[in-house]
PDB file of C-alpha atoms in Angstrom:
ATOM      1  CA  UNK F 638     -46.084  50.989  22.748  1.00  0.00           C
ATOM      2  CA  UNK F 639     -46.696  47.741  24.625  1.00  0.00           C
ATOM      3  CA  UNK F 640     -44.009  45.104  24.490  1.00  0.00           C
ATOM      4  CA  UNK F 641     -44.817  41.552  25.540  1.00  0.00           C
ATOM      5  CA  UNK F 642     -41.940  39.855  27.316  1.00  0.00           C
ATOM      6  CA  UNK F 643     -41.678  36.384  28.735  1.00  0.00           C
ATOM      7  CA  UNK F 644     -40.624  35.894  32.377  1.00  0.00           C
ATOM      8  CA  UNK F 645     -36.943  35.477  31.532  1.00  0.00           C
ATOM      9  CA  UNK F 646     -36.916  38.607  29.358  1.00  0.00           C
ATOM     10  CA  UNK F 647     -38.633  40.581  32.117  1.00  0.00           C
ATOM     11  CA  UNK F 648     -35.948  39.639  34.624  1.00  0.00           C
ATOM     12  CA  UNK F 649     -33.195  40.610  32.177  1.00  0.00           C
ATOM     13  CA  UNK F 650     -34.909  43.934  31.453  1.00  0.00           C
ATOM     14  CA  UNK F 651     -35.314  44.647  35.162  1.00  0.00           C
ATOM     15  CA  UNK F 652     -31.606  44.033  35.711  1.00  0.00           C
ATOM     16  CA  UNK F 653     -30.744  46.385  32.836  1.00  0.00           C
ATOM     17  CA  UNK F 654     -33.030  49.061  34.262  1.00  0.00           C
ATOM     18  CA  UNK F 655     -31.552  48.734  37.743  1.00  0.00           C
ATOM     19  CA  UNK F 656     -28.056  49.089  36.321  1.00  0.00           C
ATOM     20  CA  UNK F 657     -29.091  52.176  34.359  1.00  0.00           C
ATOM     21  CA  UNK F 658     -30.694  53.653  37.456  1.00  0.00           C
ATOM     22  CA  UNK F 659     -27.620  52.993  39.565  1.00  0.00           C
ATOM     23  CA  UNK F 660     -25.369  54.525  36.925  1.00  0.00           C
ATOM     24  CA  UNK F 661     -27.322  57.768  36.485  1.00  0.00           C
ATOM     25  CA  UNK F 662     -26.554  60.948  38.340  1.00  0.00           C
ATOM     26  CA  UNK F 663     -29.440  62.802  36.692  1.00  0.00           C
ATOM     27  CA  UNK F 664     -32.106  63.684  39.282  1.00  0.00           C
ATOM     28  CA  UNK F 665     -34.654  64.362  36.521  1.00  0.00           C
ATOM     29  CA  UNK F 666     -34.456  60.737  35.404  1.00  0.00           C
ATOM     30  CA  UNK F 667     -34.915  59.508  38.961  1.00  0.00           C
ATOM     31  CA  UNK F 668     -37.927  61.801  39.473  1.00  0.00           C
ATOM     32  CA  UNK F 669     -39.450  60.631  36.189  1.00  0.00           C
ATOM     33  CA  UNK F 670     -39.135  57.012  37.242  1.00  0.00           C
ATOM     34  CA  UNK F 671     -40.704  57.762  40.616  1.00  0.00           C
ATOM     35  CA  UNK F 672     -43.629  59.490  38.881  1.00  0.00           C
ATOM     36  CA  UNK F 673     -44.184  56.437  36.691  1.00  0.00           C
ATOM     37  CA  UNK F 674     -44.366  54.146  39.714  1.00  0.00           C
ATOM     38  CA  UNK F 675     -46.673  56.513  41.595  1.00  0.00           C
ATOM     39  CA  UNK F 676     -48.992  56.776  38.592  1.00  0.00           C
ATOM     40  CA  UNK F 677     -49.119  53.003  38.178  1.00  0.00           C
ATOM     41  CA  UNK F 678     -49.925  52.577  41.862  1.00  0.00           C
ATOM     42  CA  UNK F 679     -52.747  55.109  41.596  1.00  0.00           C
ATOM     43  CA  UNK F 680     -54.142  53.584  38.396  1.00  0.00           C
ATOM     44  CA  UNK F 681     -55.317  50.432  40.173  1.00  0.00           C
ATOM     45  CA  UNK F 682     -58.105  52.507  41.681  1.00  0.00           C
ATOM     46  CA  UNK F 683     -59.596  52.935  38.212  1.00  0.00           C
ATOM     47  CA  UNK F 684     -60.440  49.216  38.296  1.00  0.00           C
ATOM     48  CA  UNK F 685     -62.303  49.376  41.614  1.00  0.00           C
ATOM     49  CA  UNK F 686     -66.047  49.624  42.027  1.00  0.00           C
ATOM     50  CA  UNK F 687     -67.676  52.624  43.700  1.00  0.00           C
ATOM     51  CA  UNK F 688     -68.341  50.482  46.776  1.00  0.00           C
ATOM     52  CA  UNK F 689     -64.685  49.413  46.985  1.00  0.00           C
ATOM     53  CA  UNK F 690     -63.542  53.039  46.729  1.00  0.00           C
ATOM     54  CA  UNK F 691     -65.961  54.030  49.512  1.00  0.00           C
ATOM     55  CA  UNK F 692     -64.625  51.246  51.739  1.00  0.00           C
ATOM     56  CA  UNK F 693     -61.045  52.396  51.147  1.00  0.00           C
ATOM     57  CA  UNK F 694     -61.983  55.990  51.942  1.00  0.00           C
ATOM     58  CA  UNK F 695     -63.771  54.863  55.120  1.00  0.00           C
ATOM     59  CA  UNK F 696     -60.777  52.790  56.224  1.00  0.00           C
ATOM     60  CA  UNK F 697     -58.381  55.669  55.541  1.00  0.00           C
ATOM     61  CA  UNK F 698     -60.512  57.997  57.637  1.00  0.00           C
ATOM     62  CA  UNK F 699     -60.633  55.471  60.488  1.00  0.00           C
ATOM     63  CA  UNK F 700     -56.837  55.160  60.415  1.00  0.00           C
ATOM     64  CA  UNK F 701     -56.465  58.951  60.359  1.00  0.00           C
ATOM     65  CA  UNK F 702     -58.771  59.211  63.390  1.00  0.00           C
ATOM     66  CA  UNK F 703     -56.805  56.576  65.296  1.00  0.00           C
ATOM     67  CA  UNK F 704     -59.612  54.040  65.126  1.00  0.00           C
ATOM     68  CA  UNK F 705     -57.262  51.084  64.796  1.00  0.00           C
ATOM     69  CA  UNK F 706     -56.528  47.856  66.648  1.00  0.00           C
ATOM     70  CA  UNK F 707     -53.128  46.240  66.639  1.00  0.00           C
ATOM     71  CA  UNK F 708     -52.801  42.708  65.305  1.00  0.00           C
ATOM     72  CA  UNK F 709     -52.172  40.979  68.657  1.00  0.00           C
ATOM     73  CA  UNK F 710     -55.211  42.572  70.333  1.00  0.00           C
ATOM     74  CA  UNK F 711     -57.394  41.664  67.347  1.00  0.00           C
ATOM     75  CA  UNK F 712     -56.200  38.076  67.369  1.00  0.00           C
ATOM     76  CA  UNK F 713     -56.733  37.685  71.142  1.00  0.00           C
ATOM     77  CA  UNK F 714     -60.390  38.650  70.700  1.00  0.00           C
ATOM     78  CA  UNK F 715     -60.901  36.167  67.891  1.00  0.00           C
ATOM     79  CA  UNK F 716     -59.222  33.037  69.240  1.00  0.00           C
TER      80      UNK F 716
END
């Protein structure tokens, strides 16, 4: 079920959700909410092209292998 909310309604709903989250002591609810956010974050990849996914995989591998440059060093080379 998709509900369309305007910007003001969204803010009010977010506040209600935060209050409910703060009030709960049920770890199952908290885990369920975390799973929803993780799934939504992963779903963006469904909208990427094959080339974009390959670039992300390549970048992840470079980071894992320590093939990184810090921001200041990068900027010094390009000024």
